[in-house]
Amino acid sequence: MKRQLATSLCTFALLTSLQPAAQADELADFLRSLVGPIMPGNNEVPAPANPGPGDALIAEVSGQHFSAQAPQLDPAVQPQWAIVVFGSALDKDGGVPQALSSRLEKALVVANTNPGATVVVAGGKPQAGVTEAQAMKRWLVEHGVGEERIVTEEQSTDTVGNAKNVAPILSNGGKNGAILITAGSHLRRATVDFRMATGSAYNTISVPAEDKDVTPPVPEWEKTAMERDLKQF
């Protein structure tokens, strides 16, 4: 390859000296025809790198339709599933704001529809000494969900952390499926992060908190957020 490049450069120099009026771009084209892929021209686009598994996952999730209806699992398999609720910022006094209560309201419906499933609430970032997970557990218990059903994950501070920290909880609990619940605008990102954290090892159903299905297309800002999260895996 080096010999080919050297020969081509010598040819280029010779042509330049013999034909001073020749156009630089014509000589450059000739040189590229000799060197080929060694020295691509500025107008040549390199072949794109093969997309990684994360890119393929984003494409898959971006094309999916997520129903807002609470799924109902076969009672026989419910103990093998977990209902995973992604947290969000608390009020300064440790209270549950509307953005989070909407997720919990959907989680309550799903939990009542699937009474055999474990409920995992994920989120750290304490306010007034209360973590997101603690506040979510308290809300669910106050609304009738058995305390023994609820597992808290209190260390994470973002969506990637939620996903990474929930993964061993499900593995240690012998689960093989997860119903993911979060805001509709956050659902695809949470789904991608969870599947990246678990290697897509679990059956997954993603449900938006709002009573509105999540459908394509994906807003550009949401795609950017998913791509940014991939860098943390």
CSV table of N, CA, C and O in Angstrom, one decimal, residues 111-216:
chain,number,residue,atom,x,y,z
A,111,ALA,N,-51.1,-2.9,38.9
A,111,ALA,CA,-50.9,-3.8,40.0
A,111,ALA,C,-52.2,-4.5,40.4
A,111,ALA,O,-52.2,-5.7,40.8
A,112,ASN,N,-53.3,-3.8,40.4
A,112,ASN,CA,-54.6,-4.4,40.7
A,112,ASN,C,-55.1,-5.4,39.7
A,112,ASN,O,-55.8,-6.4,40.0
A,113,THR,N,-54.7,-5.1,38.4
A,113,THR,CA,-55.0,-6.1,37.4
A,113,THR,C,-54.2,-7.3,37.4
A,113,THR,O,-54.6,-8.4,36.9
A,114,ASN,N,-53.0,-7.2,38.0
A,114,ASN,CA,-52.0,-8.3,38.0
A,114,ASN,C,-51.6,-8.5,39.5
A,114,ASN,O,-50.4,-8.2,39.8
A,115,PRO,N,-52.4,-9.0,40.4
A,115,PRO,CA,-52.1,-9.0,41.8
A,115,PRO,C,-51.0,-9.9,42.2
A,115,PRO,O,-50.5,-9.8,43.3
A,116,GLY,N,-50.6,-10.8,41.3
A,116,GLY,CA,-49.5,-11.7,41.6
A,116,GLY,C,-48.1,-11.2,41.3
A,116,GLY,O,-47.1,-11.8,41.6
A,117,ALA,N,-48.1,-10.0,40.6
A,117,ALA,CA,-46.8,-9.4,40.2
A,117,ALA,C,-46.2,-8.6,41.3
A,117,ALA,O,-46.9,-7.9,42.0
A,118,THR,N,-44.9,-8.6,41.3
A,118,THR,CA,-44.1,-7.7,42.2
A,118,THR,C,-44.1,-6.3,41.6
A,118,THR,O,-44.1,-6.1,40.4
A,119,VAL,N,-44.0,-5.3,42.5
A,119,VAL,CA,-43.9,-3.9,42.1
A,119,VAL,C,-42.5,-3.4,42.5
A,119,VAL,O,-42.2,-3.4,43.7
A,120,VAL,N,-41.8,-2.9,41.5
A,120,VAL,CA,-40.5,-2.3,41.8
A,120,VAL,C,-40.6,-0.8,41.5
A,120,VAL,O,-40.9,-0.4,40.4
A,121,VAL,N,-40.3,0.0,42.5
A,121,VAL,CA,-40.3,1.5,42.3
A,121,VAL,C,-38.8,2.0,42.3
A,121,VAL,O,-38.1,1.6,43.2
A,122,ALA,N,-38.4,2.7,41.3
A,122,ALA,CA,-37.0,3.1,41.2
A,122,ALA,C,-36.8,4.6,41.2
A,122,ALA,O,-37.4,5.3,40.4
A,123,GLY,N,-35.9,5.0,42.0
A,123,GLY,CA,-35.5,6.4,42.0
A,123,GLY,C,-34.9,6.9,43.3
A,123,GLY,O,-35.4,6.5,44.4
A,124,GLY,N,-33.8,7.6,43.3
A,124,GLY,CA,-33.1,8.2,44.4
A,124,GLY,C,-33.5,9.6,44.6
A,124,GLY,O,-34.6,10.0,44.7
A,125,LYS,N,-32.5,10.5,44.5
A,125,LYS,CA,-32.6,11.9,44.6
A,125,LYS,C,-33.6,12.4,45.7
A,125,LYS,O,-34.7,12.8,45.4
A,126,PRO,N,-33.2,12.2,46.9
A,126,PRO,CA,-34.1,12.6,48.0
A,126,PRO,C,-34.4,14.1,48.1
A,126,PRO,O,-33.6,14.9,47.8
A,127,GLN,N,-35.6,14.3,48.6
A,127,GLN,CA,-36.1,15.6,49.0
A,127,GLN,C,-36.6,15.5,50.4
A,127,GLN,O,-37.4,14.6,50.7
A,128,ALA,N,-36.1,16.4,51.3
A,128,ALA,CA,-36.6,16.4,52.7
A,128,ALA,C,-36.3,15.0,53.3
A,128,ALA,O,-37.1,14.5,54.1
A,129,GLY,N,-35.2,14.4,52.9
A,129,GLY,CA,-34.9,13.1,53.5
A,129,GLY,C,-35.7,11.9,52.9
A,129,GLY,O,-35.6,10.8,53.4
A,130,VAL,N,-36.5,12.1,51.9
A,130,VAL,CA,-37.3,11.1,51.3
A,130,VAL,C,-36.8,10.8,49.9
A,130,VAL,O,-36.8,11.8,49.1
A,131,THR,N,-36.5,9.6,49.5
A,131,THR,CA,-36.2,9.2,48.1
A,131,THR,C,-37.4,9.1,47.3
A,131,THR,O,-38.5,8.9,47.8
A,132,GLU,N,-37.2,9.2,46.0
A,132,GLU,CA,-38.4,9.0,45.1
A,132,GLU,C,-39.0,7.6,45.3
A,132,GLU,O,-40.2,7.5,45.3
A,133,ALA,N,-38.2,6.6,45.5
A,133,ALA,CA,-38.7,5.2,45.7
A,133,ALA,C,-39.5,5.1,47.0
A,133,ALA,O,-40.6,4.5,47.0
A,134,GLN,N,-39.0,5.8,48.0
A,134,GLN,CA,-39.8,5.7,49.3
A,134,GLN,C,-41.1,6.4,49.2
A,134,GLN,O,-42.1,6.0,49.7
A,135,ALA,N,-41.1,7.6,48.5
A,135,ALA,CA,-42.4,8.3,48.3
A,135,ALA,C,-43.3,7.5,47.4
A,135,ALA,O,-44.5,7.5,47.7
A,136,MET,N,-42.8,6.8,46.4
A,136,MET,CA,-43.7,6.0,45.5
A,136,MET,C,-44.3,4.9,46.3
A,136,MET,O,-45.5,4.5,46.2
A,137,LYS,N,-43.4,4.2,47.1
A,137,LYS,CA,-43.9,3.1,47.9
A,137,LYS,C,-45.0,3.5,48.8
A,137,LYS,O,-46.1,2.9,49.0
A,138,ARG,N,-44.8,4.6,49.5
A,138,ARG,CA,-45.8,5.2,50.5
A,138,ARG,C,-47.1,5.5,49.8
A,138,ARG,O,-48.2,5.1,50.3
A,139,TRP,N,-47.0,6.1,48.6
A,139,TRP,CA,-48.2,6.4,47.8
A,139,TRP,C,-49.0,5.1,47.5
A,139,TRP,O,-50.2,5.1,47.6
A,140,LEU,N,-48.3,4.1,47.0
A,140,LEU,CA,-48.9,2.9,46.6
A,140,LEU,C,-49.6,2.2,47.8
A,140,LEU,O,-50.7,1.6,47.7
A,141,VAL,N,-48.9,2.1,48.9
A,141,VAL,CA,-49.4,1.5,50.1
A,141,VAL,C,-50.7,2.2,50.6
A,141,VAL,O,-51.7,1.6,50.9
A,142,GLU,N,-50.6,3.5,50.5
A,142,GLU,CA,-51.8,4.3,50.9
A,142,GLU,C,-53.0,4.1,50.0
A,142,GLU,O,-54.1,4.3,50.4
A,143,HIS,N,-52.7,3.6,48.8
A,143,HIS,CA,-53.8,3.4,47.8
A,143,HIS,C,-54.1,1.9,47.7
A,143,HIS,O,-54.8,1.5,46.8
A,144,GLY,N,-53.6,1.1,48.7
A,144,GLY,CA,-54.1,-0.3,48.8
A,144,GLY,C,-53.2,-1.4,48.3
A,144,GLY,O,-53.5,-2.5,48.3
A,145,VAL,N,-52.0,-1.0,47.8
A,145,VAL,CA,-51.1,-2.1,47.3
A,145,VAL,C,-50.3,-2.6,48.6
A,145,VAL,O,-49.8,-1.9,49.4
A,146,GLY,N,-50.3,-3.9,48.7
A,146,GLY,CA,-49.6,-4.6,49.8
A,146,GLY,C,-48.2,-4.2,49.9
A,146,GLY,O,-47.4,-4.3,48.9
A,147,GLU,N,-47.7,-3.8,51.1
A,147,GLU,CA,-46.3,-3.4,51.3
A,147,GLU,C,-45.4,-4.5,50.9
A,147,GLU,O,-44.3,-4.2,50.4
A,148,GLU,N,-45.8,-5.7,51.2
A,148,GLU,CA,-44.9,-6.9,50.9
A,148,GLU,C,-44.7,-7.1,49.4
A,148,GLU,O,-43.7,-7.8,49.0
A,149,ARG,N,-45.5,-6.5,48.6
A,149,ARG,CA,-45.3,-6.7,47.1
A,149,ARG,C,-44.3,-5.7,46.5
A,149,ARG,O,-43.8,-5.9,45.4
A,150,ILE,N,-43.9,-4.7,47.3
A,150,ILE,CA,-43.2,-3.5,46.7
A,150,ILE,C,-41.7,-3.6,47.1
A,150,ILE,O,-41.3,-3.8,48.3
A,151,VAL,N,-40.8,-3.5,46.1
A,151,VAL,CA,-39.4,-3.5,46.3
A,151,VAL,C,-38.9,-2.1,45.8
A,151,VAL,O,-39.3,-1.6,44.8
A,152,THR,N,-38.0,-1.5,46.6
A,152,THR,CA,-37.5,-0.1,46.3
A,152,THR,C,-36.1,-0.2,45.8
A,152,THR,O,-35.3,-1.0,46.3
A,153,GLU,N,-35.8,0.7,44.8
A,153,GLU,CA,-34.5,0.9,44.3
A,153,GLU,C,-34.2,2.4,44.6
A,153,GLU,O,-34.8,3.2,43.9
A,154,GLU,N,-33.3,2.7,45.5
A,154,GLU,CA,-33.2,4.1,46.0
A,154,GLU,C,-31.8,4.7,45.6
A,154,GLU,O,-31.6,5.8,46.2
A,155,GLN,N,-31.0,4.1,44.8
A,155,GLN,CA,-29.7,4.7,44.5
A,155,GLN,C,-29.6,5.5,43.2
A,155,GLN,O,-28.7,6.3,43.0
A,156,SER,N,-30.5,5.2,42.3
A,156,SER,CA,-30.3,5.8,40.9
A,156,SER,C,-30.7,7.3,40.9
A,156,SER,O,-31.6,7.7,41.7
A,157,THR,N,-30.1,8.0,40.0
A,157,THR,CA,-30.4,9.4,39.8
A,157,THR,C,-30.8,9.8,38.4
A,157,THR,O,-31.1,11.0,38.1
A,158,ASP,N,-30.9,8.8,37.5
A,158,ASP,CA,-31.4,9.1,36.2
A,158,ASP,C,-32.0,7.8,35.6
A,158,ASP,O,-32.0,6.7,36.2
A,159,THR,N,-32.4,7.9,34.3
A,159,THR,CA,-33.1,6.7,33.7
A,159,THR,C,-32.1,5.6,33.5
A,159,THR,O,-32.5,4.4,33.8
A,160,VAL,N,-30.9,5.8,33.1
A,160,VAL,CA,-29.9,4.8,32.9
A,160,VAL,C,-29.7,4.1,34.3
A,160,VAL,O,-29.6,2.8,34.4
A,161,GLY,N,-29.5,4.9,35.3
A,161,GLY,CA,-29.3,4.3,36.7
A,161,GLY,C,-30.5,3.5,37.1
A,161,GLY,O,-30.4,2.4,37.7
A,162,ASN,N,-31.8,4.0,36.8
A,162,ASN,CA,-33.0,3.2,37.1
A,162,ASN,C,-32.8,1.8,36.5
A,162,ASN,O,-33.0,0.8,37.2
A,163,ALA,N,-32.5,1.8,35.2
A,163,ALA,CA,-32.5,0.5,34.5
A,163,ALA,C,-31.4,-0.4,35.0
A,163,ALA,O,-31.6,-1.6,35.2
A,164,LYS,N,-30.2,0.1,35.2
A,164,LYS,CA,-29.1,-0.7,35.6
A,164,LYS,C,-29.3,-1.3,37.0
A,164,LYS,O,-28.9,-2.4,37.3
A,165,ASN,N,-29.9,-0.5,37.9
A,165,ASN,CA,-30.1,-0.9,39.3
A,165,ASN,C,-31.3,-1.9,39.4
A,165,ASN,O,-31.3,-2.7,40.3
A,166,VAL,N,-32.3,-1.7,38.5
A,166,VAL,CA,-33.4,-2.6,38.6
A,166,VAL,C,-33.1,-4.0,38.1
A,166,VAL,O,-33.6,-5.0,38.5
A,167,ALA,N,-32.1,-4.1,37.1
A,167,ALA,CA,-31.8,-5.3,36.5
A,167,ALA,C,-31.4,-6.4,37.5
A,167,ALA,O,-32.0,-7.5,37.4
A,168,PRO,N,-30.5,-6.2,38.5
A,168,PRO,CA,-30.2,-7.3,39.4
A,168,PRO,C,-31.4,-7.6,40.4
A,168,PRO,O,-31.5,-8.7,40.8
A,169,ILE,N,-32.3,-6.6,40.6
A,169,ILE,CA,-33.4,-6.9,41.4
A,169,ILE,C,-34.3,-8.0,40.8
A,169,ILE,O,-34.8,-8.9,41.4
A,170,LEU,N,-34.5,-7.8,39.5
A,170,LEU,CA,-35.3,-8.8,38.7
A,170,LEU,C,-34.6,-10.1,38.6
A,170,LEU,O,-35.2,-11.2,38.8
A,171,SER,N,-33.3,-10.1,38.4
A,171,SER,CA,-32.5,-11.3,38.3
A,171,SER,C,-32.6,-12.1,39.6
A,171,SER,O,-32.8,-13.3,39.6
A,172,ASN,N,-32.3,-11.4,40.7
A,172,ASN,CA,-32.3,-12.1,42.0
A,172,ASN,C,-33.7,-12.5,42.4
A,172,ASN,O,-33.8,-13.5,43.2
A,173,GLY,N,-34.7,-11.9,41.9
A,173,GLY,CA,-36.1,-12.3,42.2
A,173,GLY,C,-36.6,-13.4,41.3
A,173,GLY,O,-37.8,-13.8,41.4
A,174,GLY,N,-35.8,-13.8,40.4
A,174,GLY,CA,-36.3,-14.9,39.5
A,174,GLY,C,-37.3,-14.5,38.5
A,174,GLY,O,-38.1,-15.3,38.0
A,175,LYS,N,-37.3,-13.2,38.1
A,175,LYS,CA,-38.3,-12.7,37.2
A,175,LYS,C,-37.9,-13.0,35.7
A,175,LYS,O,-36.7,-13.1,35.4
A,176,ASN,N,-38.9,-13.1,34.9
A,176,ASN,CA,-38.6,-13.3,33.4
A,176,ASN,C,-39.4,-12.3,32.6
A,176,ASN,O,-39.3,-12.3,31.3
A,177,GLY,N,-40.1,-11.3,33.2
A,177,GLY,CA,-40.8,-10.3,32.5
A,177,GLY,C,-41.0,-9.0,33.3
A,177,GLY,O,-40.9,-9.1,34.5
A,178,ALA,N,-41.2,-7.9,32.6
A,178,ALA,CA,-41.3,-6.6,33.2
A,178,ALA,C,-42.3,-5.8,32.5
A,178,ALA,O,-42.3,-5.7,31.3
A,179,ILE,N,-43.2,-5.2,33.3
A,179,ILE,CA,-44.1,-4.1,32.7
A,179,ILE,C,-43.5,-2.8,33.1
A,179,ILE,O,-43.4,-2.5,34.3
A,180,LEU,N,-43.1,-2.0,32.2
A,180,LEU,CA,-42.4,-0.7,32.4
A,180,LEU,C,-43.5,0.4,32.4
A,180,LEU,O,-44.2,0.5,31.4
A,181,ILE,N,-43.5,1.2,33.4
A,181,ILE,CA,-44.4,2.3,33.5
A,181,ILE,C,-43.7,3.7,33.7
A,181,ILE,O,-42.9,3.8,34.6
A,182,THR,N,-43.9,4.6,32.8
A,182,THR,CA,-43.4,6.0,33.0
A,182,THR,C,-44.2,6.9,32.1
A,182,THR,O,-45.1,6.5,31.4
A,183,ALA,N,-43.8,8.1,32.0
A,183,ALA,CA,-44.5,9.1,31.2
A,183,ALA,C,-44.4,8.7,29.7
A,183,ALA,O,-43.4,8.2,29.3
A,184,GLY,N,-45.4,9.0,28.9
A,184,GLY,CA,-45.4,8.7,27.5
A,184,GLY,C,-44.1,9.3,26.8
A,184,GLY,O,-43.5,8.6,25.9
A,185,SER,N,-43.8,10.5,27.1
A,185,SER,CA,-42.6,11.1,26.5
A,185,SER,C,-41.3,10.5,26.9
A,185,SER,O,-40.3,10.8,26.3
A,186,HIS,N,-41.3,9.7,27.9
A,186,HIS,CA,-40.1,9.1,28.5
A,186,HIS,C,-40.1,7.6,28.2
A,186,HIS,O,-39.1,6.9,28.5
A,187,LEU,N,-41.2,7.0,27.6
A,187,LEU,CA,-41.4,5.6,27.6
A,187,LEU,C,-40.4,4.9,26.7
A,187,LEU,O,-39.8,3.8,27.1
A,188,ARG,N,-40.2,5.4,25.5
A,188,ARG,CA,-39.2,4.8,24.6
A,188,ARG,C,-37.8,4.8,25.1
A,188,ARG,O,-37.1,3.8,25.1
A,189,ARG,N,-37.4,5.9,25.7
A,189,ARG,CA,-36.1,6.0,26.3
A,189,ARG,C,-35.9,5.0,27.5
A,189,ARG,O,-34.9,4.3,27.6
A,190,ALA,N,-36.9,4.9,28.3
A,190,ALA,CA,-36.9,4.0,29.4
A,190,ALA,C,-36.8,2.5,29.0
A,190,ALA,O,-36.1,1.7,29.5
A,191,THR,N,-37.6,2.3,27.9
A,191,THR,CA,-37.6,0.9,27.3
A,191,THR,C,-36.2,0.5,26.8
A,191,THR,O,-35.7,-0.6,27.0
A,192,VAL,N,-35.6,1.5,26.0
A,192,VAL,CA,-34.3,1.2,25.4
A,192,VAL,C,-33.3,1.0,26.5
A,192,VAL,O,-32.5,0.1,26.5
A,193,ASP,N,-33.3,1.9,27.6
A,193,ASP,CA,-32.3,1.7,28.7
A,193,ASP,C,-32.5,0.4,29.4
A,193,ASP,O,-31.5,-0.2,29.8
A,194,PHE,N,-33.7,0.1,29.7
A,194,PHE,CA,-34.0,-1.2,30.4
A,194,PHE,C,-33.5,-2.4,29.6
A,194,PHE,O,-32.8,-3.3,30.1
A,195,ARG,N,-33.8,-2.4,28.3
A,195,ARG,CA,-33.3,-3.5,27.5
A,195,ARG,C,-31.8,-3.6,27.3
A,195,ARG,O,-31.2,-4.6,27.2
A,196,MET,N,-31.2,-2.4,27.3
A,196,MET,CA,-29.7,-2.4,27.2
A,196,MET,C,-29.2,-2.9,28.5
A,196,MET,O,-28.2,-3.7,28.5
A,197,ALA,N,-29.7,-2.5,29.6
A,197,ALA,CA,-29.2,-2.9,30.9
A,197,ALA,C,-29.4,-4.4,31.2
A,197,ALA,O,-28.6,-5.0,31.9
A,198,THR,N,-30.4,-5.0,30.6
A,198,THR,CA,-30.7,-6.4,30.8
A,198,THR,C,-30.4,-7.3,29.6
A,198,THR,O,-30.6,-8.5,29.7
A,199,GLY,N,-29.8,-6.7,28.6
A,199,GLY,CA,-29.5,-7.5,27.4
A,199,GLY,C,-30.7,-8.0,26.7
A,199,GLY,O,-30.7,-9.1,26.1
A,200,SER,N,-31.8,-7.3,26.9
A,200,SER,CA,-33.1,-7.8,26.3
A,200,SER,C,-33.5,-9.2,26.7
A,200,SER,O,-34.1,-10.0,26.0
A,201,ALA,N,-33.1,-9.5,28.0
A,201,ALA,CA,-33.3,-10.9,28.5
A,201,ALA,C,-34.7,-11.1,29.0
A,201,ALA,O,-35.1,-12.3,29.3
A,202,TYR,N,-35.5,-10.0,29.1
A,202,TYR,CA,-36.8,-10.2,29.8
A,202,TYR,C,-37.9,-9.8,28.7
A,202,TYR,O,-37.7,-9.0,27.9
A,203,ASN,N,-39.0,-10.5,28.9
A,203,ASN,CA,-40.2,-10.1,28.2
A,203,ASN,C,-40.6,-8.7,28.7
A,203,ASN,O,-40.6,-8.5,29.9
A,204,THR,N,-40.9,-7.8,27.8
A,204,THR,CA,-41.2,-6.4,28.2
A,204,THR,C,-42.4,-5.9,27.6
A,204,THR,O,-42.7,-6.0,26.4
A,205,ILE,N,-43.2,-5.3,28.5
A,205,ILE,CA,-44.4,-4.5,28.1
A,205,ILE,C,-44.3,-3.1,28.6
A,205,ILE,O,-44.1,-2.9,29.8
A,206,SER,N,-44.3,-2.1,27.7
A,206,SER,CA,-44.1,-0.7,28.2
A,206,SER,C,-45.5,0.0,28.1
A,206,SER,O,-46.1,-0.1,27.0
A,207,VAL,N,-45.8,0.6,29.2
A,207,VAL,CA,-47.1,1.3,29.3
A,207,VAL,C,-47.0,2.7,29.7
A,207,VAL,O,-46.4,3.0,30.7
A,208,PRO,N,-47.5,3.7,28.9
A,208,PRO,CA,-47.5,5.1,29.2
A,208,PRO,C,-48.4,5.4,30.4
A,208,PRO,O,-49.5,4.8,30.5
A,209,ALA,N,-48.0,6.4,31.2
A,209,ALA,CA,-48.8,6.8,32.4
A,209,ALA,C,-50.1,7.4,31.9
A,209,ALA,O,-51.1,7.2,32.5
A,210,GLU,N,-50.0,8.2,30.9
A,210,GLU,CA,-51.2,8.9,30.4
A,210,GLU,C,-52.2,7.9,29.6
A,210,GLU,O,-51.7,6.8,29.2
A,211,ASP,N,-53.4,8.3,29.5
A,211,ASP,CA,-54.4,7.4,28.8
A,211,ASP,C,-54.3,7.7,27.3
A,211,ASP,O,-55.3,8.1,26.6
A,212,LYS,N,-53.1,7.6,26.7
A,212,LYS,CA,-52.9,7.9,25.3
A,212,LYS,C,-51.8,7.0,24.8
A,212,LYS,O,-50.7,7.0,25.4
A,213,ASP,N,-52.0,6.3,23.8
A,213,ASP,CA,-51.0,5.4,23.2
A,213,ASP,C,-49.8,6.2,22.7
A,213,ASP,O,-49.9,7.4,22.4
A,214,VAL,N,-48.7,5.6,22.8
A,214,VAL,CA,-47.4,6.2,22.3
A,214,VAL,C,-47.1,5.5,20.9
A,214,VAL,O,-47.0,4.3,20.8
A,215,THR,N,-47.1,6.3,19.9
A,215,THR,CA,-46.9,5.8,18.5
A,215,THR,C,-45.8,6.6,17.8
A,215,THR,O,-45.5,7.7,18.2
A,216,PRO,N,-45.3,6.0,16.7
A,216,PRO,CA,-44.4,6.8,15.8
A,216,PRO,C,-45.1,8.0,15.2
A,216,PRO,O,-46.3,8.0,15.2
